[in-house]
Short mmCIF file of C-alpha atoms in Angstrom, two decimals:
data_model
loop_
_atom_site.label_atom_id
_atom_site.label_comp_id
_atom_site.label_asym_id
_atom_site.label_seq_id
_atom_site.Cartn_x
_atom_site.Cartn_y
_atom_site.Cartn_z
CA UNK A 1 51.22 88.58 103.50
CA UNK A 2 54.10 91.37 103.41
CA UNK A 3 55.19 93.77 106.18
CA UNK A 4 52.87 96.39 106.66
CA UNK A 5 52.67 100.22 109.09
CA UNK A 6 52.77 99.74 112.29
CA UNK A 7 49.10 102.04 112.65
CA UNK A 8 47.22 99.41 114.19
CA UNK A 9 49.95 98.66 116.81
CA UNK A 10 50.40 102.13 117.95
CA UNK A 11 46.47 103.10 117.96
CA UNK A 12 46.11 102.28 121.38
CA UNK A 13 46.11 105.28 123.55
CA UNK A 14 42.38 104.90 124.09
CA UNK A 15 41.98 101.15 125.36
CA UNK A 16 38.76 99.45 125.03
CA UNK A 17 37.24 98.67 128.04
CA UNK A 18 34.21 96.31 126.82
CA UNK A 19 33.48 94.53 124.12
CA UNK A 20 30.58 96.93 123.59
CA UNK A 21 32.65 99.68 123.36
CA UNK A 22 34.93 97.90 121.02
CA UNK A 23 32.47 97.62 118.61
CA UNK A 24 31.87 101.19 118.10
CA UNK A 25 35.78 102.08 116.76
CA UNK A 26 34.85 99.67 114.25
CA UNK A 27 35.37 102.16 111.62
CA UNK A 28 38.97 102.95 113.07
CA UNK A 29 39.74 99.61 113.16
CA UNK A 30 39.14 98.32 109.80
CA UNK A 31 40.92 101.81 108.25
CA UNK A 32 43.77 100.38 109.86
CA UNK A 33 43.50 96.79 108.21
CA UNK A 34 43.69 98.08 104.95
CA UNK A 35 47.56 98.18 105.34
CA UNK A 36 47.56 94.69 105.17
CA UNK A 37 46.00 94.43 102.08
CA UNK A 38 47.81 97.85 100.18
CA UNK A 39 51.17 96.66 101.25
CA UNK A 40 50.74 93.28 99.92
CA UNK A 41 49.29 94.55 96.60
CA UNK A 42 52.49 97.09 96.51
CA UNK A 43 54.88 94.16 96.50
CA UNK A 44 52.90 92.88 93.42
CA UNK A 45 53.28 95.71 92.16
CA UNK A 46 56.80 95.28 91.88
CA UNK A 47 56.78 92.12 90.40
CA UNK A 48 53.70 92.47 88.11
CA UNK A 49 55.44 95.72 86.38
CA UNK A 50 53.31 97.88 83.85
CA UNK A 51 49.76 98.60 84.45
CA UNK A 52 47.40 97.12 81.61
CA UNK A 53 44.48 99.32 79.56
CA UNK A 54 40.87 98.49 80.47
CA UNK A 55 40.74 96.31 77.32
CA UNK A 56 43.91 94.14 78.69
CA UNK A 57 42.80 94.10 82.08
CA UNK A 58 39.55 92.91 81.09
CA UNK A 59 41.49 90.30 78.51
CA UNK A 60 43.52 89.18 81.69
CA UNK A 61 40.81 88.45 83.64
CA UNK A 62 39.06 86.30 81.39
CA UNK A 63 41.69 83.83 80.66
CA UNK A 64 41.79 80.13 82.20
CA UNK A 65 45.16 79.11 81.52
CA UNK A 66 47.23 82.03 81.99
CA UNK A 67 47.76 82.42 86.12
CA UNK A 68 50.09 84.91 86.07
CA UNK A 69 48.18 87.52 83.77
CA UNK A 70 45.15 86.80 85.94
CA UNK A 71 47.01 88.02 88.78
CA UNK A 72 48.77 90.91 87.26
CA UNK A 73 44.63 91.77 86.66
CA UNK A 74 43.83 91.23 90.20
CA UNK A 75 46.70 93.05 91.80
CA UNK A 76 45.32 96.55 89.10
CA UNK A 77 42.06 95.80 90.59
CA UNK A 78 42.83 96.39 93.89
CA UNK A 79 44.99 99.00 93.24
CA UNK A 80 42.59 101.23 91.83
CA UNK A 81 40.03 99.71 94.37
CA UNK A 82 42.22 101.75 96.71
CA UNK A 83 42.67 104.80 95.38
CA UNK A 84 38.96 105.42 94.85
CA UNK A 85 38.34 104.04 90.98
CA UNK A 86 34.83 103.50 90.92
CA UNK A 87 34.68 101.95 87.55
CA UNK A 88 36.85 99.08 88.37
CA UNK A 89 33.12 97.60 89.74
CA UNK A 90 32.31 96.20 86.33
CA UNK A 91 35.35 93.39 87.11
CA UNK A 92 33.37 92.53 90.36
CA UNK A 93 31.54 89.35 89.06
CA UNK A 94 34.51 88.16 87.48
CA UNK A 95 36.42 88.44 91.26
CA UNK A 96 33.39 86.62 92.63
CA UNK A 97 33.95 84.18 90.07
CA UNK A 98 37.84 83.70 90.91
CA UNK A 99 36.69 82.42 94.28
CA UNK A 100 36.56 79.05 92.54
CA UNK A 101 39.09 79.52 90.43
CA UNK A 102 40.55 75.80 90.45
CA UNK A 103 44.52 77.60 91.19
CA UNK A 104 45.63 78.42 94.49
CA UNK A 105 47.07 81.34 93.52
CA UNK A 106 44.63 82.97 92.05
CA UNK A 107 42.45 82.44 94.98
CA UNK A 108 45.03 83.98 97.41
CA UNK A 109 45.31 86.94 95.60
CA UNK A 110 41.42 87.37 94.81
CA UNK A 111 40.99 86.74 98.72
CA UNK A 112 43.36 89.91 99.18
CA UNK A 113 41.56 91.79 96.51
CA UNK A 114 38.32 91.52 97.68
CA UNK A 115 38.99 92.83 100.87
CA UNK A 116 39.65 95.90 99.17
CA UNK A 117 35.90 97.00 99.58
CA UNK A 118 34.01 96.30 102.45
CA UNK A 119 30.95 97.77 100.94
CA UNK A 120 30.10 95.16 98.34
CA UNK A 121 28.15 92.02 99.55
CA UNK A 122 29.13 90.29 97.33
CA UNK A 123 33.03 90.24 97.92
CA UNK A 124 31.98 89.72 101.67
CA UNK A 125 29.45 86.16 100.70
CA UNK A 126 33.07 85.26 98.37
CA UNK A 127 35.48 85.70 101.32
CA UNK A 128 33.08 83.89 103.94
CA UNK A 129 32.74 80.65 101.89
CA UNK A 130 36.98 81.07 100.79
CA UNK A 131 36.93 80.13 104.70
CA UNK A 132 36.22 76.73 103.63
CA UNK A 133 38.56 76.66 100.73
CA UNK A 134 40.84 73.60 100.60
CA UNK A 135 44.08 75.38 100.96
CA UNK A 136 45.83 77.53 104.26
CA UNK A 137 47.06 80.56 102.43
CA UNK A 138 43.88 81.01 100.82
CA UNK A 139 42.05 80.72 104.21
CA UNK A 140 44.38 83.24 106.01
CA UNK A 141 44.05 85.57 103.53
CA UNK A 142 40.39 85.41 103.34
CA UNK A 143 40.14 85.39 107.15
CA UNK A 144 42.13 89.28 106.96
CA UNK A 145 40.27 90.45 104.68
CA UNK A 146 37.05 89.85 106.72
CA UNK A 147 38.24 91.78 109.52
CA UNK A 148 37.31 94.93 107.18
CA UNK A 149 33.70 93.61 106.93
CA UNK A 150 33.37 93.47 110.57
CA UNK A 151 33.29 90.10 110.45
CA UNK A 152 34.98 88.07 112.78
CA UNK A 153 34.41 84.69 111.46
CA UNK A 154 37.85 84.04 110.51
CA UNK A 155 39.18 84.44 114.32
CA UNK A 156 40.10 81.16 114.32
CA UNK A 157 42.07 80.39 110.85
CA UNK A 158 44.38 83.41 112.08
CA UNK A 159 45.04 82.03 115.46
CA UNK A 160 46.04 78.77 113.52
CA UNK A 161 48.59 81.10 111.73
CA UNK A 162 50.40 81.48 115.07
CA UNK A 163 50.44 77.25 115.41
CA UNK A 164 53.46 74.95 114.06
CA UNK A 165 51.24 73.53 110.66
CA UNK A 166 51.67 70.00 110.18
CA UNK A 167 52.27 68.02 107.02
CA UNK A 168 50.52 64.19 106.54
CA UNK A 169 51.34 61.81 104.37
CA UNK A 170 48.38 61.70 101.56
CA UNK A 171 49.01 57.98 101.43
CA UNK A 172 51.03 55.01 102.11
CA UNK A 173 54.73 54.71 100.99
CA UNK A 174 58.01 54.77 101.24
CA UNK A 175 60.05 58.05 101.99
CA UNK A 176 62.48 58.76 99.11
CA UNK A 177 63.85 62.14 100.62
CA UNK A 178 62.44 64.59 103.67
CA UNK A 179 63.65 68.18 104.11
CA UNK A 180 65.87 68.67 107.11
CA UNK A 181 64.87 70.47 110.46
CA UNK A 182 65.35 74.47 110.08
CA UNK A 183 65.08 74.70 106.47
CA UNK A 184 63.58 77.69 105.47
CA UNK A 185 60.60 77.01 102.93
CA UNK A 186 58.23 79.13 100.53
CA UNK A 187 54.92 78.12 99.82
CA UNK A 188 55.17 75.31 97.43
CA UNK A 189 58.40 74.21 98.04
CA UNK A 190 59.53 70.37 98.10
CA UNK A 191 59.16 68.83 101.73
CA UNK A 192 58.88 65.08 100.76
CA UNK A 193 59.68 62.96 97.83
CA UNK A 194 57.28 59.58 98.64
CA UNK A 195 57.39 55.97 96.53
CA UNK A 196 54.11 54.72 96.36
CA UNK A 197 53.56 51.67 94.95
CA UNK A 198 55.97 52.21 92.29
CA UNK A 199 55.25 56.09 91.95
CA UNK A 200 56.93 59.40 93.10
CA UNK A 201 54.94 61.87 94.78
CA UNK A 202 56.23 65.09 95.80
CA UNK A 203 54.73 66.60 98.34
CA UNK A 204 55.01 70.50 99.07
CA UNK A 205 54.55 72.97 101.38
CA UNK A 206 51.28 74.88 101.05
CA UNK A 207 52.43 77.55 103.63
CA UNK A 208 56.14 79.56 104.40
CA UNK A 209 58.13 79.53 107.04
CA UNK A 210 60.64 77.01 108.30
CA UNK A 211 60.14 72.94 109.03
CA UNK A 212 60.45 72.76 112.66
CA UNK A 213 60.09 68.92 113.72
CA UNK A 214 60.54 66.20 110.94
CA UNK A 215 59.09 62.81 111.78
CA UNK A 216 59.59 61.24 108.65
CA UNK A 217 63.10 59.26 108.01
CA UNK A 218 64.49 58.22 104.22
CA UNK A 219 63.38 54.91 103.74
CA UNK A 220 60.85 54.51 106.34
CA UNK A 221 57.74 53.56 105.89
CA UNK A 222 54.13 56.04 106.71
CA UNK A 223 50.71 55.53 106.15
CA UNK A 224 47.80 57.83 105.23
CA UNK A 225 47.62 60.61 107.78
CA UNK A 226 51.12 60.26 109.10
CA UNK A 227 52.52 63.39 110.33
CA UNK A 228 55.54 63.94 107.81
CA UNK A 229 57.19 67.48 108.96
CA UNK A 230 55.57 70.29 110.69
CA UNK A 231 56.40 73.96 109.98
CA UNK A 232 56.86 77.10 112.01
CA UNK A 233 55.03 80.19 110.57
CA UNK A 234 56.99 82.56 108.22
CA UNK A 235 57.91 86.30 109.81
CA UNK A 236 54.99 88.24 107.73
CA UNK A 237 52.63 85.64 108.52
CA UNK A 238 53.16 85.93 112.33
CA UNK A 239 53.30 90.03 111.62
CA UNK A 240 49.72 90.01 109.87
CA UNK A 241 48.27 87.26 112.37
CA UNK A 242 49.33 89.13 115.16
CA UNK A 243 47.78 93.12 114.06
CA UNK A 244 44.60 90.77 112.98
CA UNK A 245 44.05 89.68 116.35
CA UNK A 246 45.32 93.45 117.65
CA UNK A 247 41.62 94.06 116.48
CA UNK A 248 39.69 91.04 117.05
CA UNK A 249 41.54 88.94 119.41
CA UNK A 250 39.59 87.32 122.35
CA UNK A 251 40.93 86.64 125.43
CA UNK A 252 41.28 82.55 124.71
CA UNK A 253 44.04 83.79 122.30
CA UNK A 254 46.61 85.33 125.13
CA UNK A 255 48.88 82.19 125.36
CA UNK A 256 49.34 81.69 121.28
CA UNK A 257 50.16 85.33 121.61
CA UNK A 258 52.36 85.24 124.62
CA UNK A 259 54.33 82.87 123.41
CA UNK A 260 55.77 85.75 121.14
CA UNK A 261 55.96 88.00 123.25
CA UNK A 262 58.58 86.17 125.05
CA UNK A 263 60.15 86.19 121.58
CA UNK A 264 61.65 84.12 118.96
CA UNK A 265 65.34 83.47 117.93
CA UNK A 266 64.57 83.63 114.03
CA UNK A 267 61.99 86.76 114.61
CA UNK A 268 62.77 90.25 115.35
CA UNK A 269 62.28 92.73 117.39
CA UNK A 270 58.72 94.42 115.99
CA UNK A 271 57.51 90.92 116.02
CA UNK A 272 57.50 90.91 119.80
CA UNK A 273 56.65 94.16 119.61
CA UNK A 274 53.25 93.80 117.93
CA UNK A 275 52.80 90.63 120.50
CA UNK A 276 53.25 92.76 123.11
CA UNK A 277 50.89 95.43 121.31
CA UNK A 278 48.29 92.78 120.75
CA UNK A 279 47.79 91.52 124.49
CA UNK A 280 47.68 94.74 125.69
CA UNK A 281 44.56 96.18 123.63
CA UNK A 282 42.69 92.01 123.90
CA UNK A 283 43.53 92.95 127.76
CA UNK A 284 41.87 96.49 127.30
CA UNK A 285 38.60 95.01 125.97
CA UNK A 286 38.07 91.97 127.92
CA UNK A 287 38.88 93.82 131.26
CA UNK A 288 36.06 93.88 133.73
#
């Protein structure tokens, strides 16, 4: 999740006054979503380089072991999703298919992919049952890219986003080494290093943003379920939680929010921004 316009924070001249009425600037609403998705997919862009020919797009897609070139398809896929290729469609069974891919990565990016196009079904069955999927980033992502459906079934997974995430123990063990307290982390880095029963397991993030509270000491002992480390959200993930919930926040969600609002030492400034963009318009609907 990347930076993205700041549309959906300034789009509030007109403020909602019921939910009713909120419903029908739907069609507003989810043009200004696709930011999310095009900015992300821009950044890829960046790092995926040259585009690929129909044949090696369609050669990407197909392959199993290859992550990387199965990305570099997805992100080309969604790029000429946006600007109006039609004949990209043909590669839609083989996105619906990536919802199970068995890599994480592949599933975050299909997630943002699919979002792409609100009008087929099919990408909006994938993205409801990616709610379910295993791992965060693939949930969060999912749960944006829903908001262009009209569907508001993710509300909850992007509240979470908002939340300190915390990191159990899978098992029993020893703890070899733990992260320290304000280390900044990328998805998949190395919190924990555990000896169990003879055997290292590492044990790594499966979100950004920076380890907040660490509960685990070198050399003492956890069992299953033990809270290890828990982690503050990243900057873009509070950015893209916060413009989701500009749309579809409900009033339950004003102290999460708030709590930005009042700001953050290791945010800045359009973060509390956007907070304070995002209480005003769930204040606008819910009003009486």
């Amino acid at each position: 999740m990347t930076e993205t316009s700041d549309v959906a924070a300034n789009d509030s001249n007109e403020p909602i006054a019921e939910r009713k009425r909120g419903r029908s600037n739907w069609p507003i609403m989810l043009v200004a979503v696709i930011f999310v998705v095009v900015t992300f997919l821009t950044w890829h862009g960046t790092w995926f380089g040259r585009s690929l020919s129909d044949t090696q797009l369609s050669e990407y897609l197909s392959e199993d072991k290859n992550y990387r070139h199965v990305q570099q398809s997805l992100w080309q896929v969604g790029e000429r999703i946006v600007k109006g290729d039609t004949s990209v469609r043909r590669w839609y069974p083989r996105l619906v298919e990536l919802a199970n891919s068995p890599v994480t990565e592949i599933r975050q990016m299909d997630a943002m992919v699919m979002g792409q196009d609100n009008s087929s079904t099919e990408f909006h069955v994938a993205l409801k049952s990616l709610l379910a999927d295993s791992e965060p980033i693939v949930r969060r992502n999912a749960a944006l890219s829903l908001i262009r459906f009209g569907d508001e079934s993710g509300h909850d997974e992007i509240v979470s986003i908002l939340q300190p995430y915390s990191v159990n123990a899978p098992k029993s063990g020893s703890v070899v080494s733990v992260l320290s307290s304000g280390s900044k982390i990328k998805m998949g880095s190395l919190l924990v290093r555990m000896n169990s029963e003879g055997n290292i397991d590492e044990i790594r993030s499966p979100v950004p943003g920076t380890i907040s509270e660490v509960f685990a000491s070198e050399g003492g002992r956890v069992d299953p379920g033990s809270k290890l480390v828990t982690i503050k959200p990243d900057t873009e993930s509070v950015w893209e939680a916060l413009r989701g919930l500009y749309l579809i926040g409900r009033g339950s969600d004003f102290e999460v929010v708030e709590e930005y609002v009042e700001g953050d030492q290791d945010m800045p400034a359009r973060i509390k921004e956007q907070a304070k963009n995002t209480v005003k318009a769930i204040r606008d609907k819910y009003k009486p």
